[in-house]
Amino acid sequence: MCAATNLKWPDAFPLVLMSMRNTPNKKTGLSPHEIFMGRAMRLPAVPANALVNITDDMVLDYCKGLADVVRSFSYQVEATTLPPINDPGHKLVTGLPSRNT
C-alpha cells in the first residue's frame, strides 16, 4: 500500500484498515464492515470523468448478463415454489361426537 500510494506507513494506515474492513470473505462473501454494520461500506462517489471508457456495447453486455442472472434466479425460485392448493383440505366436524350406546 505504501509503495502504491507513495505514502508513509502512518499516513497509509487508515487506507489499509478501510481496505481490510471492506474486503469480502471468500467463504461468506461478506466484508467485516457488512457483518458488523449490516450494510455495505459507504464510499465516496465515483467522479463523472472516471467512466469515460464505458461504451454503449459494454452497458448492453452488462444489461444482458444481468437479465440472464435474474432469469436464472427466477427459474430457481419457480422450481421450489409449491403449486397453489385448489381443493379443500379436510372436512371440519364441529361439535362433539354423539354417544349412541
PDB file of C-alpha atoms in Angstrom:
ATOM      1  CA  MET A   1       0.000   0.000   0.000  1.00  0.00           C
ATOM      2  CA  CYS A   2       2.804   2.412   0.854  1.00  0.00           C
ATOM      3  CA  ALA A   3       4.598   1.730  -2.441  1.00  0.00           C
ATOM      4  CA  ALA A   4       1.400   2.092  -4.476  1.00  0.00           C
ATOM      5  CA  THR A   5       0.378   5.404  -2.896  1.00  0.00           C
ATOM      6  CA  ASN A   6       3.818   6.868  -2.090  1.00  0.00           C
ATOM      7  CA  LEU A   7       2.600   7.458   1.461  1.00  0.00           C
ATOM      8  CA  LYS A   8       4.450   6.806   4.683  1.00  0.00           C
ATOM      9  CA  TRP A   9       3.128   3.998   6.880  1.00  0.00           C
ATOM     10  CA  PRO A  10       1.332   6.256   9.427  1.00  0.00           C
ATOM     11  CA  ASP A  11      -0.436   8.083   6.587  1.00  0.00           C
ATOM     12  CA  ALA A  12      -1.349   4.873   4.722  1.00  0.00           C
ATOM     13  CA  PHE A  13      -2.609   3.037   7.827  1.00  0.00           C
ATOM     14  CA  PRO A  14      -6.236   4.354   7.641  1.00  0.00           C
ATOM     15  CA  LEU A  15      -6.412   3.299   3.977  1.00  0.00           C
ATOM     16  CA  VAL A  16      -5.113  -0.165   4.851  1.00  0.00           C
ATOM     17  CA  LEU A  17      -7.723  -0.514   7.612  1.00  0.00           C
ATOM     18  CA  MET A  18     -10.516   0.621   5.280  1.00  0.00           C
ATOM     19  CA  SER A  19      -9.367  -1.831   2.622  1.00  0.00           C
ATOM     20  CA  MET A  20      -9.286  -4.714   5.099  1.00  0.00           C
ATOM     21  CA  ARG A  21     -12.701  -3.834   6.533  1.00  0.00           C
ATOM     22  CA  ASN A  22     -14.231  -3.606   3.049  1.00  0.00           C
ATOM     23  CA  THR A  23     -12.723  -6.836   1.629  1.00  0.00           C
ATOM     24  CA  PRO A  24     -15.309  -9.656   1.417  1.00  0.00           C
ATOM     25  CA  ASN A  25     -14.540 -13.023   2.980  1.00  0.00           C
ATOM     26  CA  LYS A  26     -14.213 -15.798   0.371  1.00  0.00           C
ATOM     27  CA  LYS A  27     -16.431 -18.188   2.327  1.00  0.00           C
ATOM     28  CA  THR A  28     -19.246 -15.845   3.409  1.00  0.00           C
ATOM     29  CA  GLY A  29     -18.991 -13.219   0.680  1.00  0.00           C
ATOM     30  CA  LEU A  30     -19.376 -10.523   3.357  1.00  0.00           C
ATOM     31  CA  SER A  31     -16.864  -7.939   4.479  1.00  0.00           C
ATOM     32  CA  PRO A  32     -16.173  -7.334   8.182  1.00  0.00           C
ATOM     33  CA  HIS A  33     -17.922  -3.970   7.805  1.00  0.00           C
ATOM     34  CA  GLU A  34     -21.055  -5.618   6.354  1.00  0.00           C
ATOM     35  CA  ILE A  35     -21.140  -8.166   9.169  1.00  0.00           C
ATOM     36  CA  PHE A  36     -20.742  -5.536  11.874  1.00  0.00           C
ATOM     37  CA  MET A  37     -22.881  -2.747  10.393  1.00  0.00           C
ATOM     38  CA  GLY A  38     -25.393  -4.808   8.404  1.00  0.00           C
ATOM     39  CA  ARG A  39     -24.787  -2.865   5.190  1.00  0.00           C
ATOM     40  CA  ALA A  40     -22.077  -2.215   2.629  1.00  0.00           C
ATOM     41  CA  MET A  41     -19.481   0.444   3.382  1.00  0.00           C
ATOM     42  CA  ARG A  42     -20.399   3.854   2.038  1.00  0.00           C
ATOM     43  CA  LEU A  43     -17.543   5.169  -0.039  1.00  0.00           C
ATOM     44  CA  PRO A  44     -17.127   8.486  -1.855  1.00  0.00           C
ATOM     45  CA  ALA A  45     -18.931   8.739  -5.183  1.00  0.00           C
ATOM     46  CA  VAL A  46     -17.071   7.917  -8.386  1.00  0.00           C
ATOM     47  CA  PRO A  47     -16.173  11.096 -10.290  1.00  0.00           C
ATOM     48  CA  ALA A  48     -18.082  11.566 -13.544  1.00  0.00           C
ATOM     49  CA  ASN A  49     -14.910  11.568 -15.668  1.00  0.00           C
ATOM     50  CA  ALA A  50     -13.861   8.143 -14.312  1.00  0.00           C
ATOM     51  CA  LEU A  51     -16.425   6.397 -16.535  1.00  0.00           C
ATOM     52  CA  VAL A  52     -15.076   7.766 -19.828  1.00  0.00           C
ATOM     53  CA  ASN A  53     -14.071   4.346 -21.207  1.00  0.00           C
ATOM     54  CA  ILE A  54     -17.504   2.751 -20.823  1.00  0.00           C
ATOM     55  CA  THR A  55     -19.177   2.273 -24.199  1.00  0.00           C
ATOM     56  CA  ASP A  56     -22.765   1.528 -25.143  1.00  0.00           C
ATOM     57  CA  ASP A  57     -21.733  -2.030 -26.041  1.00  0.00           C
ATOM     58  CA  MET A  58     -20.306  -2.543 -22.556  1.00  0.00           C
ATOM     59  CA  VAL A  59     -23.534  -1.312 -20.969  1.00  0.00           C
ATOM     60  CA  LEU A  60     -25.601  -3.515 -23.280  1.00  0.00           C
ATOM     61  CA  ASP A  61     -23.461  -6.582 -22.484  1.00  0.00           C
ATOM     62  CA  TYR A  62     -23.762  -5.836 -18.770  1.00  0.00           C
ATOM     63  CA  CYS A  63     -27.553  -5.498 -19.010  1.00  0.00           C
ATOM     64  CA  LYS A  64     -27.839  -8.758 -20.967  1.00  0.00           C
ATOM     65  CA  GLY A  65     -25.718 -10.566 -18.387  1.00  0.00           C
ATOM     66  CA  LEU A  66     -27.765  -9.082 -15.558  1.00  0.00           C
ATOM     67  CA  ALA A  67     -31.003 -10.170 -17.258  1.00  0.00           C
ATOM     68  CA  ASP A  68     -29.624 -13.714 -17.610  1.00  0.00           C
ATOM     69  CA  VAL A  69     -28.770 -13.836 -13.906  1.00  0.00           C
ATOM     70  CA  VAL A  70     -32.220 -12.542 -12.913  1.00  0.00           C
ATOM     71  CA  ARG A  71     -33.865 -15.075 -15.237  1.00  0.00           C
ATOM     72  CA  SER A  72     -31.789 -17.872 -13.691  1.00  0.00           C
ATOM     73  CA  PHE A  73     -32.820 -16.835 -10.171  1.00  0.00           C
ATOM     74  CA  SER A  74     -36.436 -16.616 -11.297  1.00  0.00           C
ATOM     75  CA  TYR A  75     -36.322 -20.181 -12.615  1.00  0.00           C
ATOM     76  CA  GLN A  76     -34.731 -21.400  -9.369  1.00  0.00           C
ATOM     77  CA  VAL A  77     -37.434 -19.757  -7.254  1.00  0.00           C
ATOM     78  CA  GLU A  78     -40.161 -21.047  -9.554  1.00  0.00           C
ATOM     79  CA  ALA A  79     -38.792 -24.594  -9.257  1.00  0.00           C
ATOM     80  CA  THR A  80     -39.009 -24.518  -5.457  1.00  0.00           C
ATOM     81  CA  THR A  81     -42.430 -22.863  -5.202  1.00  0.00           C
ATOM     82  CA  LEU A  82     -45.291 -25.184  -4.316  1.00  0.00           C
ATOM     83  CA  PRO A  83     -48.342 -25.194  -6.588  1.00  0.00           C
ATOM     84  CA  PRO A  84     -51.448 -23.464  -5.224  1.00  0.00           C
ATOM     85  CA  ILE A  85     -53.971 -25.575  -3.319  1.00  0.00           C
ATOM     86  CA  ASN A  86     -57.246 -25.609  -5.260  1.00  0.00           C
ATOM     87  CA  ASP A  87     -59.183 -28.211  -3.316  1.00  0.00           C
ATOM     88  CA  PRO A  88     -60.256 -28.094   0.331  1.00  0.00           C
ATOM     89  CA  GLY A  89     -58.024 -29.754   2.897  1.00  0.00           C
ATOM     90  CA  HIS A  90     -60.026 -31.668   5.490  1.00  0.00           C
ATOM     91  CA  LYS A  91     -63.706 -31.748   6.260  1.00  0.00           C
ATOM     92  CA  LEU A  92     -64.266 -29.984   9.533  1.00  0.00           C
ATOM     93  CA  VAL A  93     -66.510 -31.732  12.035  1.00  0.00           C
ATOM     94  CA  THR A  94     -67.985 -29.356  14.551  1.00  0.00           C
ATOM     95  CA  GLY A  95     -69.331 -30.294  17.946  1.00  0.00           C
ATOM     96  CA  LEU A  96     -68.657 -33.386  19.983  1.00  0.00           C
ATOM     97  CA  PRO A  97     -69.296 -36.867  18.653  1.00  0.00           C
ATOM     98  CA  SER A  98     -72.562 -38.291  19.929  1.00  0.00           C
ATOM     99  CA  ARG A  99     -72.643 -41.295  22.268  1.00  0.00           C
ATOM    100  CA  ASN A 100     -75.250 -43.637  20.955  1.00  0.00           C
ATOM    101  CA  THR A 101     -74.757 -46.668  23.154  1.00  0.00           C
TER     102      THR A 101
END
